[in-house]
Amino acid sequence: MKNLKIFLAIVFSTMTIVSTAQNNAGLKLPQGFKATLFADTIGSARHIAITSNGVVFAKLMYPNKAGKSIIRLEDKNNDGVADKISGWGKYGGTGIFVKGKSLYATSNTGVFLYQLNDNDEVIDTSAPKTIVKGLIDRNQHESKSITLDGQGNIYVNIGAYSNACQEKDRMPGSKGMMPCPILDSAGGIWKFDGQKENQVYGDGIRYATGLRNVVGLDWNRQTNSLFVTQHGRDQLNSFYPKLYTADQNAELPAETMYEMKQGDNAGWPYVYYDPYQKKKIVSPEYGGDGIKEGGENAIDPTAFFPAHMAPNALLFYTGNQFPEKYKNGAFIAFHGSWNRAPLPQEGYFVAFVPFKNGKPNGEWEIFANGFSGLTGDEKVKNPRNAKARPCGLAQGPDGSLYVSDDNKGAIFKISYAK
Amino acid sequence: MNYRRILILCFLMGGFAINAAAQDLVKGKQLYETRCLVCHQADGGGVPNMNAPLDGASNVVGTDIARLVRIIKKGYSERVALDGFYYGNAMTANPDLKDVDIANILSYIRTSWTNKASTITAAQVKAAGSKK
């Protein structure tokens, strides 16, 4: 009898595990939300974009096994799973953006523009217009993320090819360069015309600076301004063990979100943001001691998050499908940390920051979790064991939220079922 | 010469050799934990697209010791395909490490996780270093 009970308990518990996995593609979501595995193993899917007809485009970091680097996905029978998938392109990259019938995609050095037809198929995959070219790519922070404003201007992140602008990058004891010469051509957001062909640095403007590496950015239509999420610096403790313990290193500096107006400076490499002191602290490469404040000319973050979680996508929700609290709030895809050892890794989830009148309104929260494939509250210890790593976000025409993964190449579709 | 003596001597020497090797790996592990683990991780698995794995890496268990020594001393950021994948981060240089330290680290990473290659001596590191 007792055995039977145990047996039944096991049967039921496995049944619920299986069914939640099937219903929500393995994700943990707030009450009332459901998810489907829209696509799987398409390649290292970085950012995604969705047309007004619901066609999804994904930019791959490297060409996939079939040699394609931009993937088009369509869900013809509308069951939450892509059933028509094709691809083209040979260049790896991160950025992709759709505006009407214009599809923008980035390599690590430029921006290309494809024209879509009425069915949102690319008219000529072999002949995109080159919109921007010649941007710096020195391996580190090489990906170019993009977004457009309402005026047809394109904003391109050009990450700094450095951790903290040392004379010798990541060399213990090497000093920070003053002024940091990297900022002339990287470490910020550049603004270009969205239609003009063959633009180079000189044709655009450095819209905002002092950003080590931005992967997530979005134009907020309510405030009519640009918001970005920055990847903070790392290795404070490996280079300055006298100033920072390993545990402090795991929690410093904060990952940050900024509203960037033209000419704004977020302070990298001279300062970093300390989430405990809630201050901009002078980097040790520039004479800081972990306490000294700096960055008088730099702006403060709009919101901040635990260190090293790698905010890889930012999306302001403008749909009508999700409950009211999500309207105009920010979703952030946290790729997941790798440099918090000896502490467990963090991130590997999609977070939500409620907004009101263009400002954060309350604490951030985890919206979708479980991408790593680990059960319960188990944390990722070794990044290679994480099944999926959230990297891109896009909103479908019906208000569903799509999340891409650049590890195995999954796309999740999250909807609210009233 | 007494055969028994030679035998005992052999045993002793063998014991020392094993002992010395074991010590090297402990030191190698310590150095790995303070200098390499942050990027290459406790399981040697690295971080996809970011930091190369050392566990199961053909170069790490391979025979080009000079290349491994150079990478550890000078750092590494060439973005070439390593077993078919690319890694975007820049590896820190370790100009202050002595040959014996590098030998210990190399011995550790070549024999840890699923890696089963030979250990490396300081003399090998020295020879490799002078090759350039």
Coordinates of C-alpha atoms in Angstrom, one line a residue:
Chain A
M1 CA 0.0 0.0 0.0
K2 CA 2.7 2.4 1.1
N3 CA 4.7 1.3 -1.9
L4 CA 1.9 2.0 -4.2
K5 CA 1.5 5.5 -2.8
I6 CA 5.2 6.2 -3.4
F7 CA 4.9 4.7 -6.8
L8 CA 1.9 6.9 -7.6
A9 CA 3.7 9.9 -6.2
I10 CA 6.6 9.3 -8.5
V11 CA 4.4 8.7 -11.5
F12 CA 2.5 12.0 -10.9
S13 CA 5.6 14.0 -10.2
T14 CA 7.3 12.9 -13.4
M15 CA 4.1 13.5 -15.2
T16 CA 3.9 17.1 -14.1
I17 CA 7.6 17.7 -14.9
V18 CA 7.0 16.3 -18.4
S19 CA 3.9 18.2 -19.0
T20 CA 5.3 21.6 -17.8
A21 CA 8.3 21.0 -20.0
Q22 CA 6.0 20.3 -22.9
N23 CA 3.7 23.3 -22.2
N24 CA 6.4 25.8 -21.6
A25 CA 9.5 24.6 -23.5
G26 CA 11.1 24.0 -20.1
L27 CA 10.7 27.6 -19.0
K28 CA 9.5 28.9 -15.6
L29 CA 7.1 31.8 -16.2
P30 CA 4.7 34.0 -14.2
Q31 CA 1.2 32.8 -13.7
G32 CA -0.9 32.9 -16.9
F33 CA 2.1 32.9 -19.4
K34 CA 3.0 30.0 -21.6
A35 CA 5.9 29.3 -23.9
T36 CA 6.5 27.2 -27.0
L37 CA 9.8 26.1 -28.5
F38 CA 9.5 28.2 -31.7
A39 CA 12.7 26.8 -33.2
D40 CA 15.7 24.8 -32.1
T41 CA 19.3 24.3 -33.3
I42 CA 19.2 27.0 -36.0
G43 CA 22.8 28.1 -35.1
S44 CA 24.2 30.7 -32.7
A45 CA 21.1 33.0 -32.8
R46 CA 22.2 36.4 -31.4
H47 CA 19.5 39.1 -32.0
I48 CA 16.1 38.6 -33.6
A49 CA 13.6 40.8 -35.4
I50 CA 10.0 40.3 -36.3
T51 CA 8.0 41.8 -39.2
S52 CA 4.4 43.1 -38.9
N53 CA 3.3 39.8 -40.5
G54 CA 5.1 37.8 -37.8
V55 CA 8.0 36.6 -39.8
V56 CA 11.1 36.1 -37.6
F57 CA 14.6 36.9 -38.7
A58 CA 17.6 35.7 -36.6
K59 CA 21.3 36.9 -37.0
L60 CA 23.8 34.2 -36.3
M61 CA 27.2 34.8 -34.7
Y62 CA 28.8 32.4 -37.2
P63 CA 27.4 30.7 -40.2
N64 CA 25.6 27.5 -39.1
K65 CA 26.3 24.0 -40.3
A66 CA 24.4 24.8 -43.6
G67 CA 26.7 27.8 -44.1
K68 CA 23.9 30.4 -43.5
S69 CA 24.2 33.4 -41.1
I70 CA 20.7 35.0 -41.4
I71 CA 17.7 32.7 -40.7
R72 CA 14.1 33.5 -41.7
L73 CA 11.4 31.6 -39.8
E74 CA 7.7 31.5 -40.4
D75 CA 4.9 29.8 -38.4
K76 CA 2.4 29.2 -41.2
N77 CA -0.1 27.2 -39.2
N78 CA 0.2 29.5 -36.2
D79 CA 0.9 26.8 -33.6
G80 CA 3.8 28.5 -32.0
V81 CA 6.4 26.5 -33.8
A82 CA 8.2 27.7 -37.0
D83 CA 7.3 25.4 -39.9
K84 CA 9.0 27.2 -42.7
I85 CA 12.7 28.0 -42.2
S86 CA 15.3 29.2 -44.7
G87 CA 18.6 31.1 -44.6
W88 CA 21.3 33.0 -46.4
G89 CA 24.3 35.1 -45.8
K90 CA 27.9 34.1 -45.0
Y91 CA 28.9 36.8 -42.5
G92 CA 28.6 36.3 -38.8
G93 CA 27.3 39.0 -36.5
T94 CA 24.8 40.0 -33.9
G95 CA 22.5 42.9 -35.0
I96 CA 19.2 42.6 -36.8
F97 CA 16.4 45.0 -37.1
V98 CA 13.2 45.3 -39.1
K99 CA 11.5 48.6 -40.0
G100 CA 8.6 48.2 -42.3
K101 CA 10.0 46.4 -45.4
S102 CA 13.6 47.2 -44.5
L103 CA 15.7 44.5 -42.9
Y104 CA 19.0 45.6 -41.4
A105 CA 21.7 43.0 -40.4
T106 CA 25.2 43.6 -39.1
S107 CA 28.5 41.9 -39.5
N108 CA 31.3 42.8 -37.0
T109 CA 32.4 45.7 -39.2
G110 CA 29.3 47.0 -41.0
V111 CA 25.5 47.3 -41.5
F112 CA 23.6 45.9 -44.5
L113 CA 20.1 46.6 -45.7
Y114 CA 17.8 44.1 -47.4
Q115 CA 14.5 44.8 -49.0
L116 CA 11.5 42.7 -48.2
N117 CA 8.5 42.0 -50.5
D118 CA 4.8 41.8 -49.4
N119 CA 5.3 38.3 -47.9
D120 CA 8.3 39.5 -46.0
E121 CA 10.7 37.5 -48.2
V122 CA 14.0 39.1 -49.0
I123 CA 13.9 40.3 -52.6
D124 CA 17.5 39.8 -53.3
T125 CA 19.6 38.0 -50.6
S126 CA 22.8 38.4 -52.6
A127 CA 22.7 42.1 -53.0
P128 CA 22.1 44.1 -49.8
K129 CA 22.9 47.8 -49.7
T130 CA 25.9 48.5 -47.6
I131 CA 24.8 51.2 -45.2
V132 CA 27.8 51.4 -42.9
K133 CA 31.3 49.9 -43.4
G134 CA 34.8 49.9 -41.9
L135 CA 33.8 49.8 -38.2
I136 CA 36.5 48.5 -35.8
D137 CA 36.6 44.8 -35.1
R138 CA 39.5 43.7 -32.8
N139 CA 38.0 40.5 -31.6
Q140 CA 37.0 41.6 -28.1
H141 CA 33.4 43.1 -27.9
E142 CA 33.3 43.0 -31.7
S143 CA 29.6 42.5 -32.2
K144 CA 27.6 45.4 -33.6
S145 CA 24.1 45.8 -32.2
I146 CA 21.6 48.1 -33.8
T147 CA 18.3 49.9 -33.3
L148 CA 16.4 52.6 -35.2
D149 CA 14.6 55.7 -33.9
G150 CA 11.3 57.1 -35.4
Q151 CA 13.3 59.3 -37.8
G152 CA 15.0 56.7 -39.8
N153 CA 18.4 57.0 -38.0
I154 CA 20.3 53.9 -37.1
Y155 CA 22.2 53.6 -33.8
V156 CA 25.2 51.2 -33.8
N157 CA 27.1 50.0 -30.7
I158 CA 30.8 49.8 -31.2
G159 CA 32.2 48.0 -28.2
A160 CA 35.6 48.8 -26.8
Y161 CA 38.3 46.2 -27.7
S162 CA 39.6 46.3 -24.1
N163 CA 38.6 45.6 -20.6
A164 CA 39.7 48.8 -18.9
C165 CA 41.7 50.7 -21.5
Q166 CA 45.0 49.6 -20.0
E167 CA 48.2 50.3 -22.0
K168 CA 48.4 46.6 -22.3
D169 CA 44.9 45.0 -22.2
R170 CA 44.4 42.6 -19.3
M171 CA 48.1 42.8 -18.3
P172 CA 48.5 42.9 -14.5
G173 CA 49.7 46.3 -13.3
S174 CA 49.4 47.9 -16.7
K175 CA 48.0 51.5 -16.3
G176 CA 44.9 53.0 -17.8
M177 CA 45.6 55.3 -20.8
M178 CA 44.7 58.9 -20.2
P179 CA 42.8 60.0 -22.2
C180 CA 41.6 56.6 -23.4
P181 CA 42.3 56.6 -27.2
I182 CA 39.9 53.8 -27.8
L183 CA 37.0 56.2 -27.2
D184 CA 37.7 57.9 -30.6
S185 CA 36.4 54.9 -32.6
A186 CA 34.8 52.6 -30.1
G187 CA 33.4 52.3 -26.6
G188 CA 30.1 54.1 -27.5
I189 CA 27.1 54.4 -29.7
W190 CA 27.4 55.9 -33.2
K191 CA 24.5 57.3 -35.2
F192 CA 24.1 57.0 -38.9
D193 CA 21.5 57.7 -41.6
G194 CA 19.4 54.6 -42.0
Q195 CA 19.3 54.8 -45.9
K196 CA 22.5 56.4 -47.1
E197 CA 24.9 53.9 -48.6
N198 CA 28.6 53.3 -47.8
Q199 CA 28.8 55.5 -44.7
V200 CA 32.1 55.3 -42.7
Y201 CA 32.9 56.8 -39.3
G202 CA 33.2 60.3 -40.7
D203 CA 29.6 60.2 -42.0
G204 CA 28.1 59.4 -38.6
I205 CA 28.4 61.0 -35.2
R206 CA 29.5 59.6 -31.9
Y207 CA 26.1 59.8 -30.3
A208 CA 27.2 58.6 -26.8
T209 CA 30.4 57.5 -25.2
G210 CA 32.0 55.9 -22.1
L211 CA 30.3 52.5 -22.8
R212 CA 32.5 49.5 -22.5
N213 CA 30.3 47.2 -24.5
V214 CA 26.6 47.5 -25.2
V215 CA 24.8 44.5 -26.6
G216 CA 21.2 45.4 -25.7
L217 CA 19.7 48.6 -27.0
D218 CA 16.3 49.8 -27.8
W219 CA 14.6 53.1 -28.8
N220 CA 12.0 53.9 -26.2
R221 CA 9.0 55.3 -28.1
Q222 CA 7.4 56.8 -24.9
T223 CA 10.4 58.9 -24.0
N224 CA 11.6 59.1 -27.6
S225 CA 15.1 58.3 -26.4
L226 CA 17.8 55.6 -26.6
F227 CA 18.3 53.1 -23.8
V228 CA 21.2 50.7 -23.6
T229 CA 22.5 47.9 -21.3
Q230 CA 26.2 47.8 -20.7
H231 CA 28.4 44.9 -19.9
G232 CA 30.6 46.0 -17.0
R233 CA 34.3 45.4 -16.8
D234 CA 35.8 42.3 -15.2
Q235 CA 38.9 40.9 -13.4
L236 CA 39.0 43.5 -10.6
N237 CA 40.3 40.8 -8.2
S238 CA 42.7 39.0 -10.6
F239 CA 44.5 42.3 -11.2
Y240 CA 44.0 44.0 -7.9
P241 CA 43.9 41.3 -5.2
K242 CA 44.9 43.8 -2.6
L243 CA 41.9 46.0 -3.3
Y244 CA 39.2 43.4 -4.1
T245 CA 38.5 40.0 -2.7
A246 CA 37.2 37.2 -5.0
D247 CA 33.8 37.6 -3.5
Q248 CA 33.8 41.4 -4.2
N249 CA 34.9 40.6 -7.7
A250 CA 31.9 38.4 -8.1
E251 CA 29.6 41.4 -7.2
L252 CA 31.4 44.3 -8.8
P253 CA 30.7 46.3 -10.9
A254 CA 27.0 46.4 -11.5
E255 CA 25.6 45.7 -14.9
T256 CA 23.9 48.9 -15.9
M257 CA 21.1 50.3 -18.0
Y258 CA 21.4 53.9 -19.2
E259 CA 19.2 56.4 -21.0
M260 CA 21.6 58.0 -23.5
K261 CA 20.9 61.4 -24.9
Q262 CA 23.1 62.8 -27.6
G263 CA 26.6 63.6 -26.1
D264 CA 26.1 61.6 -22.9
N265 CA 29.0 59.8 -21.3
A266 CA 28.6 56.7 -19.1
G267 CA 32.2 56.9 -17.7
W268 CA 34.0 53.9 -19.0
P269 CA 37.0 53.2 -18.5
Y270 CA 37.6 55.9 -15.9
V271 CA 34.9 54.8 -13.5
Y272 CA 32.6 51.8 -12.8
Y273 CA 29.3 51.6 -11.0
D274 CA 29.3 50.1 -7.5
P275 CA 25.9 48.6 -6.7
Y276 CA 26.5 48.7 -2.9
Q277 CA 27.8 52.2 -2.5
K278 CA 25.5 53.3 -5.4
K279 CA 28.3 55.4 -6.7
K280 CA 30.6 55.8 -9.6
I281 CA 34.0 54.6 -8.4
V282 CA 37.4 55.4 -10.0
S283 CA 38.8 52.3 -11.8
P284 CA 42.0 50.9 -10.2
E285 CA 43.8 51.3 -13.5
Y286 CA 43.2 55.1 -13.0
G287 CA 44.3 55.3 -9.4
G288 CA 41.1 54.1 -7.7
D289 CA 41.1 52.2 -4.5
G290 CA 37.5 50.9 -4.5
I291 CA 36.2 53.8 -2.6
K292 CA 37.3 57.0 -4.3
E293 CA 34.4 58.5 -6.3
G294 CA 34.8 59.9 -9.9
G295 CA 33.0 60.4 -13.1
E296 CA 31.8 64.0 -12.5
N297 CA 30.9 64.3 -16.2
A298 CA 29.4 60.9 -16.5
I299 CA 25.7 60.0 -16.1
D300 CA 24.2 57.7 -13.5
P301 CA 22.5 54.4 -14.6
T302 CA 18.7 54.3 -15.0
A303 CA 18.8 50.9 -13.4
F304 CA 21.4 48.4 -12.3
F305 CA 21.7 44.7 -11.8
P306 CA 24.1 42.1 -10.3
A307 CA 27.5 41.9 -11.8
H308 CA 28.6 40.0 -14.8
M309 CA 25.1 38.7 -15.8
A310 CA 25.7 40.0 -19.3
P311 CA 22.5 41.9 -20.5
N312 CA 22.5 41.0 -24.2
A313 CA 19.1 42.4 -25.2
L314 CA 16.8 45.2 -24.2
L315 CA 13.2 45.5 -25.3
F316 CA 10.5 48.0 -24.3
Y317 CA 7.2 46.2 -24.4
T318 CA 4.6 48.0 -26.4
G319 CA 2.2 45.2 -27.0
N320 CA -1.3 44.8 -25.8
Q321 CA -1.3 41.0 -25.0
F322 CA 0.6 41.0 -21.7
P323 CA -1.1 42.3 -18.5
E324 CA -1.0 46.1 -17.9
K325 CA 2.0 46.1 -15.6
Y326 CA 4.3 45.1 -18.6
K327 CA 3.2 48.0 -20.8
N328 CA 6.2 50.2 -21.7
G329 CA 8.4 48.2 -19.2
A330 CA 11.8 46.8 -20.1
F331 CA 12.6 43.2 -20.8
I332 CA 16.3 42.3 -20.5
A333 CA 17.8 39.0 -21.7
F334 CA 20.7 38.1 -19.4
H335 CA 23.0 35.9 -21.3
G336 CA 24.4 34.6 -18.0
S337 CA 27.7 35.1 -16.2
W338 CA 30.9 33.2 -16.4
N339 CA 33.2 35.2 -14.2
R340 CA 31.6 35.0 -10.7
A341 CA 33.6 31.9 -9.7
P342 CA 34.0 30.8 -6.9
L343 CA 30.3 31.9 -6.4
P344 CA 27.7 30.2 -8.6
Q345 CA 27.0 31.9 -11.9
E346 CA 24.0 34.2 -12.3
G347 CA 21.7 35.3 -15.1
Y348 CA 20.6 32.9 -17.8
F349 CA 17.1 34.4 -17.6
V350 CA 14.9 37.2 -18.9
A351 CA 14.3 40.0 -16.4
F352 CA 11.6 42.6 -16.3
V353 CA 11.9 46.2 -15.1
P354 CA 8.5 48.0 -14.6
F355 CA 8.5 51.5 -16.1
K356 CA 6.1 54.5 -15.5
N357 CA 6.4 57.7 -17.5
G358 CA 9.8 56.6 -18.9
K359 CA 11.4 55.9 -15.5
P360 CA 11.8 52.6 -13.7
N361 CA 8.9 52.1 -11.3
G362 CA 9.8 49.4 -8.8
E363 CA 12.4 46.6 -8.5
W364 CA 13.4 44.4 -11.4
E365 CA 12.3 40.8 -11.3
I366 CA 13.0 37.5 -13.1
F367 CA 10.4 37.1 -15.8
A368 CA 11.4 33.9 -17.6
N369 CA 13.8 31.4 -16.1
G370 CA 15.0 27.9 -16.7
F371 CA 16.9 28.5 -20.0
S372 CA 19.9 26.7 -18.6
G373 CA 17.9 23.5 -18.4
L374 CA 18.8 23.0 -14.7
T375 CA 16.0 22.0 -12.4
G376 CA 14.7 23.8 -9.4
D377 CA 16.9 26.6 -8.0
E378 CA 20.1 24.9 -9.1
K379 CA 22.6 27.5 -10.4
V380 CA 24.9 27.2 -13.4
K381 CA 28.4 26.3 -12.3
N382 CA 30.0 25.6 -15.6
P383 CA 28.7 27.7 -18.5
R384 CA 29.2 25.0 -21.0
N385 CA 26.5 23.0 -19.2
A386 CA 23.9 25.6 -19.7
K387 CA 21.5 24.4 -22.3
A388 CA 20.3 27.8 -23.6
R389 CA 21.6 31.3 -23.0
P390 CA 19.1 34.1 -23.7
C391 CA 20.6 36.6 -26.2
G392 CA 18.0 38.3 -28.2
L393 CA 14.4 39.6 -27.7
A394 CA 11.7 40.7 -30.1
Q395 CA 8.0 41.4 -29.9
G396 CA 5.6 39.7 -32.3
P397 CA 2.7 41.6 -33.9
D398 CA 0.3 39.9 -31.5
G399 CA 2.3 41.1 -28.5
S400 CA 4.1 37.7 -27.8
L401 CA 7.7 37.9 -26.7
Y402 CA 10.4 35.9 -28.5
V403 CA 13.7 35.0 -26.9
S404 CA 16.7 33.7 -28.9
D405 CA 19.5 31.5 -27.6
D406 CA 23.0 31.6 -29.1
N407 CA 24.2 28.4 -27.5
K408 CA 22.2 25.7 -29.2
G409 CA 20.1 28.1 -31.4
A410 CA 16.7 27.9 -29.9
I411 CA 13.9 30.5 -30.1
F412 CA 11.2 30.6 -27.4
K413 CA 7.9 32.2 -27.9
I414 CA 6.2 33.5 -24.7
S415 CA 2.5 34.4 -24.7
Y416 CA 0.0 35.4 -22.2
A417 CA -3.2 33.2 -22.0
K418 CA -5.9 35.2 -20.4
Chain B
M1 CA 77.4 -3.7 -5.3
N2 CA 74.6 -5.3 -3.5
Y3 CA 71.5 -6.0 -5.7
R4 CA 69.2 -5.6 -2.7
R5 CA 70.6 -2.1 -2.2
I6 CA 70.1 -1.2 -5.8
L7 CA 66.6 -2.5 -5.6
I8 CA 65.8 -0.4 -2.5
L9 CA 67.4 2.6 -4.1
C10 CA 65.2 2.1 -7.2
F11 CA 62.1 1.9 -5.0
L12 CA 63.1 5.1 -3.2
M13 CA 63.8 7.0 -6.4
G14 CA 60.5 5.7 -7.9
G15 CA 58.8 6.9 -4.7
F16 CA 60.4 10.3 -5.0
A17 CA 59.4 10.6 -8.7
I18 CA 55.8 9.9 -8.0
N19 CA 55.9 12.2 -5.0
A20 CA 57.4 15.0 -7.0
A21 CA 54.8 14.6 -9.8
A22 CA 51.9 14.6 -7.3
Q23 CA 53.2 17.8 -5.8
D24 CA 53.5 19.5 -9.1
L25 CA 49.9 18.8 -9.9
V26 CA 48.8 20.3 -6.6
K27 CA 50.8 23.4 -7.3
G28 CA 49.5 23.5 -10.9
K29 CA 45.9 23.3 -9.6
Q30 CA 46.5 26.1 -7.2
L31 CA 47.9 28.3 -10.0
Y32 CA 45.1 27.3 -12.3
E33 CA 42.6 28.3 -9.7
T34 CA 44.1 31.8 -9.1
R35 CA 45.0 32.6 -12.7
C36 CA 43.0 30.6 -15.2
L37 CA 39.8 29.3 -13.6
V38 CA 37.9 32.6 -14.0
C39 CA 37.9 32.2 -17.8
H40 CA 38.5 28.5 -18.4
Q41 CA 36.2 27.4 -15.5
A42 CA 36.5 24.7 -12.9
D43 CA 35.6 22.0 -15.3
G44 CA 38.1 23.2 -18.0
G45 CA 35.0 23.7 -20.2
G46 CA 35.6 27.3 -21.0
V47 CA 32.7 29.6 -22.0
P48 CA 31.1 29.0 -25.4
N49 CA 32.2 31.6 -28.0
M50 CA 34.1 33.4 -25.3
N51 CA 36.9 31.5 -23.6
A52 CA 38.3 28.3 -25.2
P53 CA 37.8 25.0 -23.4
L54 CA 41.0 23.3 -22.2
D55 CA 39.2 20.0 -21.4
G56 CA 39.2 17.9 -24.6
A57 CA 41.2 20.5 -26.6
S58 CA 43.4 18.8 -29.1
N59 CA 46.1 21.5 -28.7
V60 CA 46.2 21.2 -25.0
V61 CA 46.9 17.5 -25.1
G62 CA 49.0 17.9 -28.2
T63 CA 52.8 18.0 -28.8
D64 CA 53.4 21.6 -29.5
I65 CA 54.6 22.5 -26.1
A66 CA 56.3 25.7 -27.3
R67 CA 53.0 27.1 -28.4
L68 CA 51.4 26.3 -25.0
V69 CA 54.2 28.0 -23.2
R70 CA 54.0 31.0 -25.4
I71 CA 50.2 31.4 -24.8
I72 CA 50.6 31.2 -21.1
K73 CA 53.5 33.7 -21.0
K74 CA 52.2 36.2 -23.5
G75 CA 48.5 35.8 -23.5
Y76 CA 46.4 34.9 -26.5
S77 CA 43.9 36.7 -28.7
E78 CA 44.3 35.5 -32.3
R79 CA 40.8 34.3 -32.9
V80 CA 41.7 31.3 -35.0
A81 CA 39.5 28.2 -35.1
L82 CA 40.3 25.9 -32.1
D83 CA 38.8 22.5 -32.8
G84 CA 36.3 24.3 -35.1
F85 CA 35.1 27.1 -32.8
Y86 CA 36.1 30.7 -32.3
Y87 CA 36.6 32.6 -29.0
G88 CA 36.2 36.3 -28.6
N89 CA 37.9 37.1 -25.3
A90 CA 41.5 38.1 -24.8
M91 CA 43.6 35.9 -22.6
T92 CA 45.7 37.5 -19.9
A93 CA 49.5 37.3 -20.1
N94 CA 51.5 35.8 -17.3
P95 CA 55.0 37.3 -17.7
D96 CA 55.9 36.7 -14.1
L97 CA 55.5 32.9 -14.1
K98 CA 58.7 30.8 -13.7
D99 CA 59.4 27.8 -15.9
V100 CA 58.6 25.5 -13.1
D101 CA 55.2 27.2 -12.5
I102 CA 54.3 26.9 -16.2
A103 CA 55.4 23.2 -16.1
N104 CA 53.1 22.7 -13.1
I105 CA 50.1 24.4 -14.8
L106 CA 50.7 22.6 -18.0
S107 CA 51.0 19.3 -16.2
Y108 CA 47.7 20.0 -14.4
I109 CA 45.7 21.0 -17.5
R110 CA 47.1 18.1 -19.6
T111 CA 46.1 15.5 -17.0
S112 CA 42.8 16.9 -15.6
W113 CA 39.2 16.4 -16.5
T114 CA 39.1 14.0 -19.5
N115 CA 42.7 15.0 -20.6
K116 CA 45.2 12.2 -20.3
A117 CA 48.4 13.6 -21.9
S118 CA 52.0 13.5 -20.4
T119 CA 53.1 15.9 -17.7
I120 CA 55.6 18.6 -18.5
T121 CA 58.9 19.4 -16.8
A122 CA 60.5 22.8 -16.2
A123 CA 63.4 21.7 -18.5
Q124 CA 60.9 21.1 -21.3
V125 CA 59.3 24.6 -20.6
K126 CA 62.8 26.1 -20.7
A127 CA 63.7 24.4 -24.0
A128 CA 60.4 25.4 -25.5
G129 CA 60.8 29.0 -24.3
S130 CA 64.2 29.4 -25.9
K131 CA 62.8 28.0 -29.2
K132 CA 60.5 31.0 -29.6

